[in-house]
Amino acid sequence: MMADRVSRRAGLGDLAASLRAARAAKGWSQRELGGRAGLPQAQISKIETAEVDPQVSTLLELARSLDLDLRLVPRVALTAVEATVKDAVRRAGERDIIGTLNALGRLAPPSVAGPHGDDLRLTIEALRTIAPHLGTEVARYVLTQSRDQLAGAAEDGDPDDAERARETVMRNLRSLYDTHSQAAASARPAYSLDDED
């Protein structure tokens, strides 16, 4: 009896973590998810912290809102399903990052070199090469803020503000690249086999 309760609690914890991760991947707050699913934010909070045992109808509505599908999976296939889901979430995150980098590329002034000869577009291209390693919340935040800063400066129309924004964005993106390129380099294999080897 006690083992059943522990197993059930662990299952709710896994479910709660999955829902929280799916909501975070969409960039939604609990209130936004609640609005889309027709549930109060307080209930979303309780579900995400495994304080309540949600009904199947509630789970179905949350899954639909998050563009997910609720399925029963045989335990023997669970590892493969989890790996597939993890990979899909990673790829979706990479697509979001590439989309933000593309927006930055469109907003970057063409071939404008900064005071140290740095070119914003070259930095953006360099970041594209390490996009799989930019999945941290900090990296996403820096990229989004940089995009918004360049967009705001472009709308403002003041050349001095645009130059200051470009310099700030350049500095932030260079720092982001320097930080994450080290992780990308350490993730590469020490050698690779060519087809001829």
XYZ file of N, CA and C in Angstrom, residues 22-33:
36
model
N 7.079 21.660 -20.646
C 6.365 21.964 -21.894
C 5.876 23.405 -21.898
N 5.390 23.871 -20.758
C 4.933 25.263 -20.653
C 6.115 26.213 -20.824
N 7.231 25.910 -20.164
C 8.421 26.764 -20.262
C 8.961 26.786 -21.691
N 8.905 25.644 -22.378
C 9.379 25.588 -23.766
C 8.555 26.496 -24.668
N 7.285 26.670 -24.345
C 6.423 27.578 -25.110
C 6.654 29.033 -24.703
N 7.327 29.228 -23.561
C 7.559 30.583 -23.071
C 6.324 31.181 -22.417
N 5.431 30.337 -21.934
C 4.180 30.802 -21.337
C 4.285 30.834 -19.821
N 3.562 31.756 -19.233
C 3.414 31.773 -17.783
C 2.309 30.787 -17.408
N 2.191 30.499 -16.127
C 1.095 29.636 -15.674
C -0.251 30.279 -16.002
N -0.320 31.584 -15.884
C -1.566 32.299 -16.191
C -1.931 32.146 -17.673
N -0.930 32.256 -18.557
C -1.192 32.095 -19.995
C -1.693 30.690 -20.312
N -1.037 29.683 -19.743
C -1.482 28.306 -19.975
C -2.890 28.106 -19.435
